[in-house]
Coordinates of C-alpha atoms and ligand atoms in Angstrom, one line a residue:
X577 CA 76.9 30.1 -7.8
X578 CA 74.9 29.7 -11.1
X579 CA 74.3 33.2 -12.6
X580 CA 71.8 31.8 -15.2
X581 CA 69.6 30.7 -12.2
X582 CA 69.3 34.3 -11.3
X583 CA 67.1 35.1 -14.4
X584 CA 63.6 35.9 -13.1
X585 CA 61.7 35.3 -16.4
X586 CA 58.1 34.1 -16.5
X587 CA 59.3 30.7 -17.6
X588 CA 61.6 30.5 -14.5
X589 CA 58.6 31.4 -12.3
X590 CA 56.6 28.5 -13.8
X591 CA 59.5 26.1 -13.0
X592 CA 59.8 27.6 -9.5
X593 CA 56.1 26.9 -8.9
X594 CA 56.7 23.2 -9.7
X595 CA 59.7 23.0 -7.4
X596 CA 57.8 24.8 -4.6
X597 CA 55.1 22.1 -4.7
X598 CA 57.4 19.2 -4.9
X599 CA 60.4 19.9 -2.6
X600 CA 60.7 20.0 1.1
X601 CA 62.9 23.0 1.9
X602 CA 65.2 23.6 4.9
X603 CA 63.9 27.2 5.1
X604 CA 60.9 28.9 3.7
X605 CA 61.0 32.7 3.8
X606 CA 57.8 34.8 3.6
X607 CA 58.2 38.3 2.3
X608 CA 60.2 39.6 -0.7
X609 CA 61.3 42.9 0.8
X610 CA 65.0 43.6 1.6
X611 CA 64.8 41.5 4.8
X612 CA 63.3 38.4 3.3
X613 CA 65.6 38.7 0.2
X614 CA 68.6 39.1 2.6
X615 CA 67.5 36.0 4.6
X616 CA 67.2 34.0 1.3
X617 CA 70.7 35.0 0.3
X618 CA 72.2 34.4 3.7
X619 CA 70.6 30.9 4.0
X620 CA 71.2 29.7 0.4
X621 CA 74.8 30.8 0.4
X622 CA 75.3 28.7 3.6
X623 CA 74.1 25.6 1.6
X624 CA 70.6 25.4 2.9
X625 CA 67.7 24.7 0.5
X626 CA 65.6 27.8 0.5
X627 CA 62.2 29.0 -0.8
X628 CA 61.2 32.7 -0.9
X629 CA 57.7 33.8 -1.6
X630 CA 56.3 37.3 -2.1
X631 CA 52.6 38.2 -2.4
X632 CA 53.0 41.1 -4.8
X633 CA 56.2 42.2 -6.6
X634 CA 59.7 42.2 -5.2
X635 CA 60.1 45.2 -2.9
X636 CA 56.5 46.2 -3.4
X637 CA 56.1 46.8 0.4
X638 CA 58.3 49.2 2.3
X639 CA 61.5 48.3 0.5
X640 CA 60.6 50.4 -2.6
X641 CA 59.2 53.3 -0.5
X642 CA 62.2 54.1 1.8
X643 CA 64.3 57.2 2.1
X644 CA 66.8 55.3 -0.2
X645 CA 69.8 55.9 2.1
X646 CA 72.4 53.5 3.4
X647 CA 73.2 55.6 6.4
X648 CA 74.2 55.4 10.0
X649 CA 71.4 57.8 11.0
X650 CA 72.7 61.0 12.6
X651 CA 69.4 61.2 14.5
X652 CA 70.3 58.0 16.3
X653 CA 73.5 59.5 17.6
X654 CA 71.5 62.2 19.3
X655 CA 69.5 59.3 20.9
X656 CA 72.9 57.9 22.1
X657 CA 72.2 54.7 20.1
X658 CA 75.9 54.2 19.2
X659 CA 75.5 50.5 18.6
X660 CA 73.0 51.0 15.8
X661 CA 75.0 53.8 14.2
X662 CA 78.2 51.8 14.3
X663 CA 76.6 48.7 12.8
X664 CA 74.8 50.8 10.1
X665 CA 78.0 52.7 9.2
X666 CA 79.9 49.4 8.9
X667 CA 77.2 48.2 6.5
X668 CA 77.3 51.4 4.5
X669 CA 81.0 50.9 3.9
X670 CA 80.5 47.3 2.9
X671 CA 77.8 48.2 0.3
X672 CA 79.9 51.1 -1.1
X673 CA 83.1 49.3 -1.4
X674 CA 82.3 45.7 -2.0
X675 CA 78.8 44.3 -2.2
X676 CA 77.0 46.6 -4.6
X677 CA 79.1 49.7 -5.5
X678 CA 77.1 50.0 -8.8
X679 CA 73.9 50.7 -6.9
X680 CA 75.1 52.6 -3.8
X681 CA 76.8 56.0 -4.2
X682 CA 78.2 58.5 -1.8
X683 CA 76.1 61.7 -1.5
X684 CA 77.2 65.0 0.1
X685 CA 75.0 66.9 2.5
X686 CA 75.3 70.3 4.0
X687 CA 73.9 70.9 7.5
X688 CA 73.3 74.7 7.7
X689 CA 74.1 76.2 11.1
X690 CA 72.0 78.9 12.9
X691 CA 73.8 79.3 16.2
X692 CA 77.4 80.4 16.4
X693 CA 79.4 78.5 19.0
X694 CA 77.5 75.7 20.6
X695 CA 75.7 74.3 17.4
X696 CA 79.0 74.1 15.4
X697 CA 80.7 72.4 18.4
X698 CA 77.7 70.0 19.0
X699 CA 77.2 69.0 15.4
X700 CA 80.9 68.9 14.7
X701 CA 81.4 66.4 17.6
X702 CA 78.5 64.3 16.4
X703 CA 79.9 64.2 12.8
X704 CA 83.4 63.4 14.1
X705 CA 81.9 60.3 15.8
X706 CA 80.0 59.6 12.5
X707 CA 83.2 59.7 10.6
X708 CA 85.0 57.3 12.9
X709 CA 82.9 54.8 14.7
X710 CA 81.8 52.6 11.8
X711 CA 85.2 52.3 10.1
X712 CA 86.2 55.4 8.2
X713 CA 87.3 55.6 4.6
X714 CA 84.3 54.7 2.5
X715 CA 83.2 58.3 2.2
X716 CA 85.1 61.7 2.7
X717 CA 85.1 63.1 6.3
X718 CA 83.0 66.1 7.4
X719 CA 84.2 69.6 6.8
X720 CA 83.3 72.9 8.4
X721 CA 82.1 75.6 6.0
X722 CA 81.7 79.4 6.3
X723 CA 78.4 81.1 5.4
X724 CA 79.9 82.2 2.1
X725 CA 81.1 78.6 1.3
X726 CA 77.6 77.2 2.1
X727 CA 75.9 79.7 -0.2
X728 CA 78.4 79.1 -3.0
X729 CA 77.4 75.4 -3.0
X730 CA 73.7 75.9 -2.2
X731 CA 72.6 79.3 -3.4
X732 CA 69.0 78.2 -3.1
X733 CA 69.2 78.1 0.7
X734 CA 67.6 81.0 2.6
X735 CA 70.6 83.0 4.0
X736 CA 68.6 84.6 6.8
X737 CA 69.9 83.6 10.1
X738 CA 72.5 81.2 8.7
X739 CA 76.0 81.5 10.1
X740 CA 77.7 78.7 8.2
X741 CA 77.4 75.0 7.8
X742 CA 79.0 71.5 7.9
X743 CA 79.4 69.2 4.9
X744 CA 79.2 65.4 5.5
X745 CA 78.7 62.3 3.4
X746 CA 76.2 59.4 3.4
X747 CA 75.2 56.9 0.7
X748 CA 72.2 56.7 -1.5
X749 CA 70.7 53.5 -3.0
X750 CA 68.0 52.6 -5.5
X751 CA 66.1 50.5 -3.0
X752 CA 63.7 48.5 -5.2
X753 CA 66.5 47.6 -7.6
X754 CA 68.8 46.6 -4.8
X755 CA 66.1 44.3 -3.3
X756 CA 65.4 42.7 -6.6
X757 CA 69.1 42.2 -7.2
X758 CA 69.4 40.5 -3.8
X759 CA 66.6 38.2 -4.8
X760 CA 68.4 37.4 -8.1
X761 CA 71.6 36.8 -6.2
X762 CA 69.8 34.4 -3.8
X763 CA 68.4 32.6 -6.8
X764 CA 71.9 32.3 -8.2
X765 CA 72.8 30.4 -4.9
X766 CA 69.9 28.0 -5.5
X767 CA 67.0 29.7 -3.6
X768 CA 63.7 28.9 -5.3
X769 CA 61.9 32.3 -5.6
X770 CA 58.5 33.4 -6.8
X771 CA 56.5 36.6 -6.6
X772 CA 52.7 36.9 -6.6
X773 CA 52.4 34.0 -4.1
X774 CA 50.4 35.1 -1.0
X775 CA 50.7 33.0 2.1
X776 CA 47.1 32.3 3.2
X777 CA 47.7 29.5 5.7
X778 CA 50.4 27.9 7.9
X779 CA 50.5 24.2 8.5
X780 CA 51.6 22.3 11.6
X781 CA 52.9 18.8 12.2
X782 CA 51.4 16.4 14.8
X783 CA 53.5 18.1 17.6
X784 CA 52.2 21.6 16.7
X785 CA 55.5 22.7 15.0
X786 CA 55.1 24.7 11.8
X787 CA 56.0 22.6 8.8
X788 CA 54.9 24.6 5.8
X789 CA 52.5 27.1 4.3
X790 CA 49.7 27.3 1.9
X791 CA 50.1 30.0 -0.8
X792 CA 47.7 31.3 -3.3
X793 CA 49.1 32.1 -6.8
X794 CA 47.7 35.6 -7.4
X795 CA 48.4 35.2 -11.1
X796 CA 46.4 32.0 -11.6
X797 CA 44.2 31.7 -8.5
X798 CA 45.7 28.2 -7.8
X799 CA 46.8 27.1 -4.3
X800 CA 50.1 25.3 -3.5
X801 CA 51.3 23.7 -0.3
X802 CA 54.9 24.2 0.4
X803 CA 56.8 22.1 3.0
X804 CA 59.7 23.3 5.0
X805 CA 61.6 22.3 8.1
X806 CA 61.5 25.9 9.3
X807 CA 59.6 29.0 8.2
X808 CA 60.8 32.6 8.6
X809 CA 58.3 35.5 8.7
X810 CA 59.9 38.5 7.1
X811 CA 56.8 40.5 6.2
X812 CA 57.6 43.9 7.7
X813 CA 54.3 45.7 8.6
X814 CA 52.4 42.5 7.8
X815 CA 54.2 40.6 10.6
X816 CA 51.2 40.4 12.9
X817 CA 49.0 38.9 10.2
X818 CA 51.4 36.0 9.5
X819 CA 52.0 35.5 13.3
X820 CA 48.3 35.2 13.7
X821 CA 48.1 32.5 11.0
X822 CA 51.0 30.6 12.5
X823 CA 50.3 30.7 16.2
X824 CA 48.0 33.5 17.2
X825 CA 50.4 34.9 19.8
X826 CA 53.6 36.9 20.0
X827 CA 55.7 38.8 22.6
X828 CA 55.5 42.0 20.5
X829 CA 53.5 43.5 17.7
X830 CA 54.4 45.9 14.9
X831 CA 53.4 49.6 14.8
X832 CA 53.3 50.9 11.2
X833 CA 54.6 54.5 10.9
X834 CA 53.9 56.3 7.7
X835 CA 56.7 58.3 5.9
X836 CA 56.0 60.4 2.8
X837 CA 58.4 61.8 0.2
X838 CA 57.9 64.2 -2.6
X839 CA 60.0 64.7 -5.8
X840 CA 60.5 68.1 -7.4
X841 CA 62.6 68.8 -10.6
X842 CA 66.3 69.7 -10.0
X843 CA 65.9 73.2 -11.5
X844 CA 63.5 74.2 -8.7
X845 CA 66.2 74.4 -6.1
X846 CA 69.5 76.1 -6.9
X847 CA 72.1 73.8 -5.2
X848 CA 74.9 71.4 -6.2
X849 CA 74.7 69.5 -2.9
X850 CA 72.0 67.9 -0.8
X851 CA 70.8 69.4 2.4
X852 CA 70.0 68.0 5.9
X853 CA 67.9 70.2 8.2
X854 CA 65.8 69.9 11.3
X855 CA 62.0 69.9 10.7
X856 CA 59.0 70.4 13.0
X857 CA 58.7 66.8 13.9
X858 CA 62.0 65.2 13.0
X859 CA 64.7 65.8 10.4
X860 CA 64.4 66.5 6.7
X861 CA 66.6 65.4 3.8
X862 CA 66.5 67.4 0.6
X863 CA 68.7 65.4 -1.7
X864 CA 69.6 64.9 -5.3
X865 CA 67.9 61.9 -7.1
X866 CA 68.7 61.9 -10.8
X867 CA 67.0 64.9 -12.3
X868 CA 65.0 65.5 -9.1
X869 CA 65.2 66.5 -5.5
X870 CA 63.9 63.8 -3.2
X871 CA 62.4 65.5 -0.1
X872 CA 61.3 63.7 3.1
X873 CA 60.1 62.5 5.3
X874 CA 57.2 62.5 7.7
X875 CA 56.8 60.1 10.6
X876 CA 53.2 59.5 11.8
X877 CA 51.4 56.4 13.2
X878 CA 49.4 54.6 10.5
X879 CA 46.5 52.5 11.9
X880 CA 44.8 51.7 8.6
X881 CA 44.9 48.8 6.1
X882 CA 48.5 48.1 5.1
X883 CA 48.6 47.3 1.4
X884 CA 48.3 50.8 0.0
X885 CA 49.4 53.5 2.4
X886 CA 48.3 56.9 1.1
X887 CA 49.9 60.3 1.3
X888 CA 47.4 63.0 2.4
X889 CA 47.3 66.7 1.6
X890 CA 48.4 67.3 5.2
X891 CA 51.6 65.2 4.6
X892 CA 52.4 67.1 1.4
X893 CA 51.7 70.5 3.1
X894 CA 54.0 69.5 6.0
X895 CA 56.9 68.7 3.6
X896 CA 56.4 71.9 1.5
X897 CA 56.2 74.1 4.7
X898 CA 59.3 72.6 6.2
X899 CA 61.4 72.7 3.0
X900 CA 60.3 76.2 2.2
X901 CA 61.4 77.3 5.6
X902 CA 65.0 76.7 4.6
X903 CA 64.9 77.8 0.9
X904 CA 64.8 81.2 -0.8
X905 CA 62.0 80.0 -3.1
X906 CA 58.5 78.9 -2.2
X907 CA 57.7 75.5 -3.7
X908 CA 54.1 74.7 -4.2
X909 CA 52.1 71.6 -5.1
X910 CA 52.4 72.5 -8.8
X911 CA 56.2 72.0 -8.5
X912 CA 55.8 68.3 -7.4
X913 CA 56.3 65.5 -9.9
X914 CA 56.0 62.6 -7.6
X915 CA 54.8 61.6 -4.2
X916 CA 55.1 58.2 -2.4
X917 CA 54.2 56.8 1.0
X918 CA 55.8 53.9 2.9
X919 CA 55.2 52.2 6.2
X920 CA 58.1 51.6 8.7
X921 CA 57.7 48.4 10.6
X922 CA 58.5 49.6 14.2
X923 CA 58.1 47.5 17.3
X924 CA 55.2 48.7 19.4
X925 CA 56.2 50.0 22.8
X926 CA 59.9 49.9 22.1
X927 CA 60.4 53.6 23.0
X928 CA 63.8 55.1 23.2
X929 CA 64.7 55.9 26.8
X930 CA 63.7 59.4 27.8
X931 CA 61.5 60.0 24.7
X932 CA 57.8 60.6 24.4
X933 CA 56.5 57.6 22.5
X934 CA 55.7 59.3 19.2
X935 CA 56.5 57.0 16.2
X936 CA 59.7 59.0 15.6
X937 CA 60.8 57.9 19.2
X938 CA 60.3 54.2 18.5
X939 CA 63.5 52.2 18.3
X940 CA 64.9 51.2 14.8
X941 CA 66.4 48.1 16.2
X942 CA 65.2 44.7 15.0
X943 CA 63.7 41.8 16.8
X944 CA 64.0 38.0 16.2
X945 CA 61.6 35.7 17.9
X946 CA 60.5 32.1 17.7
X947 CA 57.0 32.0 19.2
X948 CA 56.4 28.3 18.3
X949 CA 58.7 25.6 17.0
X950 CA 59.4 25.8 13.3
X951 CA 58.5 29.5 13.0
X952 CA 60.8 32.5 13.4
X953 CA 59.8 36.2 12.9
X954 CA 62.3 38.9 12.0
X955 CA 61.2 42.5 11.9
X956 CA 61.9 46.1 12.8
X957 CA 65.4 47.4 11.9
X958 CA 66.4 49.4 8.9
X959 CA 67.1 48.9 5.2
X960 CA 70.8 49.6 5.9
X961 CA 71.1 46.8 8.4
X962 CA 69.2 44.1 6.4
X963 CA 72.3 41.9 6.1
X964 CA 72.8 41.7 9.9
X965 CA 69.1 41.1 10.4
X966 CA 69.2 38.3 7.8
X967 CA 72.2 36.6 9.5
X968 CA 70.4 36.9 12.9
X969 CA 67.2 35.3 11.6
X970 CA 69.1 32.4 9.9
X971 CA 71.2 31.8 13.0
X972 CA 68.1 31.7 15.2
X973 CA 66.4 29.2 12.8
X974 CA 69.5 27.0 12.7
X975 CA 69.6 27.0 16.5
X976 CA 66.0 25.8 16.5
X977 CA 66.6 23.2 13.9
X978 CA 69.8 22.0 15.7
X979 CA 67.9 21.7 18.9
X980 CA 65.5 19.3 17.1
X981 CA 68.5 17.4 15.7
X982 CA 67.4 18.3 12.1
X983 CA 70.4 20.2 10.7
X984 CA 74.0 20.3 11.8
X985 CA 77.3 21.8 10.7
X986 CA 76.1 24.7 8.7
X987 CA 78.8 27.3 8.1
X988 CA 78.7 30.9 9.5
X989 CA 77.1 33.7 7.5
X990 CA 79.5 35.0 4.9
X991 CA 77.4 37.5 3.0
X992 CA 80.0 40.2 3.8
X993 CA 82.0 38.5 1.1
X994 CA 79.2 38.0 -1.5
X995 CA 78.8 40.8 -4.0
X996 CA 75.5 41.1 -5.7
X997 CA 75.4 39.7 -9.2
X998 CA 75.7 43.1 -10.8
X999 CA 78.9 43.9 -8.8
X1000 CA 80.7 40.8 -10.1
X1001 CA 83.5 41.6 -12.6
X1002 CA 82.3 45.3 -12.5
X1003 CA 85.6 46.9 -13.3
X1004 CA 86.2 44.8 -16.4
X1005 CA 82.6 45.2 -17.6
X1006 CA 82.9 49.0 -17.2
X1007 CA 86.1 49.1 -19.3
X1008 CA 84.5 47.0 -22.1
X1009 CA 81.2 48.8 -22.1
X1010 CA 82.7 52.3 -22.2
X1011 CA 84.5 51.2 -25.4
X1012 CA 81.2 50.1 -27.0
X1013 CA 79.0 53.1 -26.0
X1014 CA 79.7 55.1 -29.1
X1015 CA 79.2 52.3 -31.6
X1016 CA 75.8 51.5 -30.0
X1017 CA 74.7 55.1 -30.6
X1018 CA 74.0 55.8 -26.9
X1019 CA 73.8 59.4 -25.7
X1020 CA 76.7 60.8 -23.6
X1021 CA 76.3 59.6 -20.0
X1022 CA 73.9 56.8 -21.0
X1023 CA 76.4 54.1 -20.3
X1024 CA 77.1 55.5 -16.8
X1025 CA 73.4 55.6 -16.1
X1026 CA 73.0 51.9 -17.2
X1027 CA 76.1 50.8 -15.2
X1028 CA 74.6 52.6 -12.1
X1029 CA 71.4 50.5 -12.4
X1030 CA 72.6 47.2 -13.8
X1031 CA 76.4 47.0 -13.0
X1032 CA 78.1 44.3 -15.0
X1033 CA 74.7 42.9 -16.1
X1034 CA 74.6 46.0 -18.5
X1035 CA 76.4 43.5 -20.8
X1036 CA 73.1 41.7 -21.1
X1037 CA 71.2 44.8 -22.1
X1038 CA 73.9 45.8 -24.6
X1039 CA 73.5 42.3 -26.2
X1040 CA 69.8 42.9 -26.6
X1041 CA 70.4 46.4 -28.2
X1042 CA 72.9 44.9 -30.6
X1043 CA 70.4 42.3 -31.7
X1044 CA 67.5 44.7 -31.8
X1045 CA 68.9 48.3 -32.2
X1046 CA 65.4 49.9 -31.7
X1047 CA 65.6 48.8 -28.1
X1048 CA 68.4 51.4 -27.6
X1049 CA 65.8 54.2 -28.1
X1050 CA 64.2 56.1 -25.2
X1051 CA 60.7 55.2 -24.2
X1052 CA 58.3 57.9 -25.3
X1053 CA 57.5 60.1 -22.3
X1054 CA 59.8 57.9 -20.4
X1055 CA 62.2 60.4 -18.8
X1056 CA 65.3 59.0 -20.6
X1057 CA 64.8 55.3 -19.7
X1058 CA 65.4 53.0 -22.7
X1059 CA 63.0 50.5 -24.3
X1060 CA 65.5 47.7 -23.5
X1061 CA 65.0 48.4 -19.8
X1062 CA 61.3 47.6 -20.0
X1063 CA 62.0 44.4 -21.9
X1064 CA 64.8 43.3 -19.5
X1065 CA 62.5 43.9 -16.6
X1066 CA 60.3 41.2 -17.9
X1067 CA 62.9 38.8 -19.3
X1068 CA 65.3 39.0 -16.3
X1069 CA 63.9 40.9 -13.4
X1070 CA 60.5 39.3 -12.7
X1071 CA 58.2 42.1 -13.8
X1072 CA 54.7 40.8 -14.6
X1073 CA 52.6 44.0 -14.7
X1074 CA 53.0 47.6 -15.8
X1075 CA 53.3 49.0 -12.3
X1076 CA 56.3 46.7 -11.7
X1077 CA 58.2 48.4 -14.5
X1078 CA 57.0 52.0 -14.0
X1079 CA 57.3 52.0 -10.2
X1080 CA 60.0 49.5 -9.1
X1081 CA 62.3 48.6 -12.1
X1082 CA 62.3 52.2 -13.3
X1083 CA 60.8 55.0 -11.2
X1084 CA 58.8 56.7 -13.9
X1085 CA 55.7 56.8 -11.7
X1086 CA 57.4 59.4 -9.4
X1087 CA 59.9 60.9 -11.8
X1088 CA 57.6 62.3 -14.5
X1089 CA 55.0 65.0 -14.1
X1090 CA 52.3 62.6 -15.6
X1091 CA 53.3 59.7 -13.2
X1092 CA 54.4 57.6 -16.2
X1093 CA 51.0 57.8 -17.9
X1094 CA 52.5 58.6 -21.4
X1095 CA 55.2 56.0 -21.0
X1096 CA 52.7 53.3 -19.9
X1097 CA 51.5 52.9 -23.5
X1098 CA 54.9 51.9 -24.9
X1099 CA 55.7 49.8 -21.9
X1100 CA 52.5 47.9 -22.3
X1101 CA 53.4 47.2 -26.0
X1102 CA 56.9 45.9 -25.0
X1103 CA 55.6 43.8 -22.0
X1104 CA 52.6 42.5 -23.9
X1105 CA 54.7 41.3 -26.8
X1106 CA 56.9 39.4 -24.4
X1107 CA 54.2 38.1 -22.1
X1108 CA 51.8 37.2 -24.9
X1109 CA 49.1 39.6 -23.8
X1110 CA 45.9 39.7 -26.0
X1111 CA 44.7 43.2 -27.0
X1112 CA 42.0 42.9 -24.3
X1113 CA 44.6 42.0 -21.6
X1114 CA 46.9 44.8 -22.7
X1115 CA 44.0 47.3 -22.5
X1116 CA 43.1 46.0 -19.1
X1117 CA 46.6 46.2 -17.7
X1118 CA 47.0 49.8 -19.1
X1119 CA 43.6 50.9 -17.8
X1120 CA 44.5 49.5 -14.4
X1121 CA 47.7 51.5 -14.3
X1122 CA 45.9 54.7 -15.3
X1123 CA 43.2 54.1 -12.6
X1124 CA 45.9 53.5 -10.0
X1125 CA 47.5 56.8 -10.8
X1126 CA 44.1 58.6 -10.6
X1127 CA 43.4 56.9 -7.3
X1128 CA 46.7 58.1 -5.8
X1129 CA 46.2 61.7 -7.1
X1130 CA 42.7 61.7 -5.6
X1131 CA 44.1 60.5 -2.2
X1132 CA 46.6 63.4 -2.2
X1133 CA 43.7 65.9 -2.1
X1134 CA 42.3 64.5 1.2
X1135 CA 43.6 65.8 4.5
X1136 CA 43.2 62.7 6.8
X1137 CA 44.6 59.1 6.6
X1138 CA 41.3 57.3 6.6
X1139 CA 39.8 59.5 3.9
X1140 CA 42.9 59.3 1.7
X1141 CA 43.1 55.6 2.0
X1142 CA 39.5 55.2 1.0
X1143 CA 40.3 57.0 -2.3
X1144 CA 43.6 55.1 -2.8
X1145 CA 41.9 51.7 -2.1
X1146 CA 39.5 52.2 -4.9
X1147 CA 42.3 50.7 -7.1
X1148 CA 44.3 48.0 -5.4
X1149 CA 47.5 46.3 -6.6
X1150 CA 46.6 44.5 -9.8
X1151 CA 47.3 41.1 -8.2
X1152 CA 45.4 41.8 -5.0
X1153 CA 42.4 43.2 -6.9
X1154 CA 41.9 40.0 -8.9
X1155 CA 42.0 37.5 -6.0
Ligands
FAD314 P1 58.9 45.1 3.4 O1 59.8 45.7 2.4 O2 57.6 45.7 3.6 O3 58.7 43.6 2.9 C1 57.7 42.7 3.4 C2 57.1 42.0 2.3 O4 56.3 40.9 2.7 C3 56.3 42.8 1.3 O5 56.8 42.9 0.1 C4 54.9 42.2 1.4 O6 54.2 42.2 0.1 C5 55.2 40.8 1.8 N1 54.1 40.0 2.4 C6 53.3 40.5 3.3 N2 52.3 39.6 3.6 C7 52.6 38.5 2.8 C8 52.0 37.2 2.6 N3 50.8 36.9 3.3 N4 52.5 36.4 1.7 C9 53.6 36.7 1.0 N5 54.2 37.9 1.1 C10 53.7 38.8 2.0 N6 65.9 52.5 6.2 C11 67.1 52.8 5.9 O7 68.1 52.1 6.2 N7 67.4 54.0 5.2 C12 66.5 54.9 4.9 O8 66.7 55.9 4.3 C13 65.1 54.5 5.3 N8 64.1 55.4 5.0 C14 62.9 55.1 5.2 C15 61.9 56.0 4.9 C16 60.5 55.6 5.0 C17 59.5 56.6 4.6 C18 60.2 54.3 5.5 C19 58.8 53.9 5.6 C20 61.2 53.4 5.9 C21 62.5 53.8 5.8 N9 63.6 52.9 6.1 C22 64.9 53.3 5.9 C23 63.3 51.6 6.7 C24 63.3 50.5 5.7 O9 62.8 50.9 4.5 C25 62.6 49.3 6.2 O10 63.0 49.0 7.5 C26 62.7 48.1 5.3 O11 62.5 48.4 3.9 C27 61.8 47.0 5.7 O12 62.0 45.9 4.8 P2 61.2 44.5 5.1 O13 61.7 43.6 4.1 O14 61.3 44.1 6.5 O15 59.7 44.9 4.8

């Protein structure tokens, strides 16, 4: 493994473009969400030569818009899907204990009870299973609480009708940072990775097998042909579009299901723990997220264009109505700092037995299919199970390659033993860095925050601060994020535009009441200096971000999906709008 290869700087991207045009790869992966990034790591760590291309920014699709939980899914226990829960809980343990403990943290929930005997017994039995089936130990076990104990921990809950509760643990993750770090780890194992490359065509050999793709570089407008022995389609809700390019047919298609989350400041709800409740359509999580409560989600079929899913006023009202039903305060729209919408890639028609067929009843299991030689699709599934999905997709591709006599003797997947780059040497780095926090002039708790985002790579940010102490200062209007984080996003984390920094490397676009508008000015200065932006380019990038925020806010005022999307689509992703 070569950690320097994990640096995603603009210069590295240029080198990657040359390699993509010149090499023939064993595997080419389309889609830089968690699934594609996981596939790239799985394959490159097994010694295959791998290319990974993403049309926008790393995690710009669903993988930055999830519920941000590594969880077994209590809901799936009720659906008797023990296999999925067991697998997901096993993954949760691996992430917490070994693969990325800096990014994934245990989080305590309370489930308030309303019915005396049966509900406590029913939920208690479910949580007993939850504690045991996936391998116990990574988080504390569930505990029964009296009404007084619940209200001591969560005084903000409405006590009316509550008879007690149960405390249990799951795990929370910063999804977009996790996906980006997976990409960096894959690059450290030799994968050639580049964002802003949109697949616009799929090529076939004389026997009809897929043997490469044509990509358009959305930064320059240039086209590149990339050759590969096998192509993996890991494009989530865009799966059908790539399948159409490759072969026109498939045994299944993807149904996008929209999920919306809102963020309100921590002081709006009086509680020290997160809360899990039943809502009108499904379940609702009210959970701590830095200085905010992250509340979600909705689950409704989305039948519109896929690039910019929009939250409607109906979605926001649904969340406020359901959260207010369990609180002793009435949150309003004015209390909301951030809103985001994401699309679940669900398999059409894969309805859980005995259920109605609403999107919340579609299975969360994944599908791997090879509709024509040289081309495998992996989709569905959950963020939590990305590692298993990745191994399945690579195994299927190897099976296909072996059947054509093209590749033999590749080792089994071993990503269960491959920590992400920020998890390497974490204990030693933590000791060293705690010692340095004071001399760097960092505020109390700042080093913990950095370690929780960068793990042992915090060392690199600290080096930058030592060299240029002004980088240790907070970004103006930037909710506590430091200037060095905007710079590092460009020099090491592949950020090319303001939205990449404000939405996915940091989360200022949903964590500040002005959606990061004030911070955008300073971020533009830092990015522009590093990327060589002219004053006109800087003004254009800044204006685009402000317009994007305005388009989203306008969408939130509209009650229906089509109307909200029309407002949101007035300002597309900066890459997609130029090409
Ligand atoms: P994506 O992240 O969408 O990645 C696909 C990528 O392909 C995109 O980045 C896209 O830009 C790229 N792409 C598309 N077309 C092209 C092209 N032509 N050329 C190049 N690139 C292309 N799971 C959990 O485990 N826990 C949760 O708490 C959880 N909560 C969720 C809450 C919501 C609201 C939603 C919507 C999902 C949630 N999920 C959760 C599910 C999970 O987020 C998804 O299953 C997962 O992120 C899907 O990842 P992916 O890589 O398959 O898709």
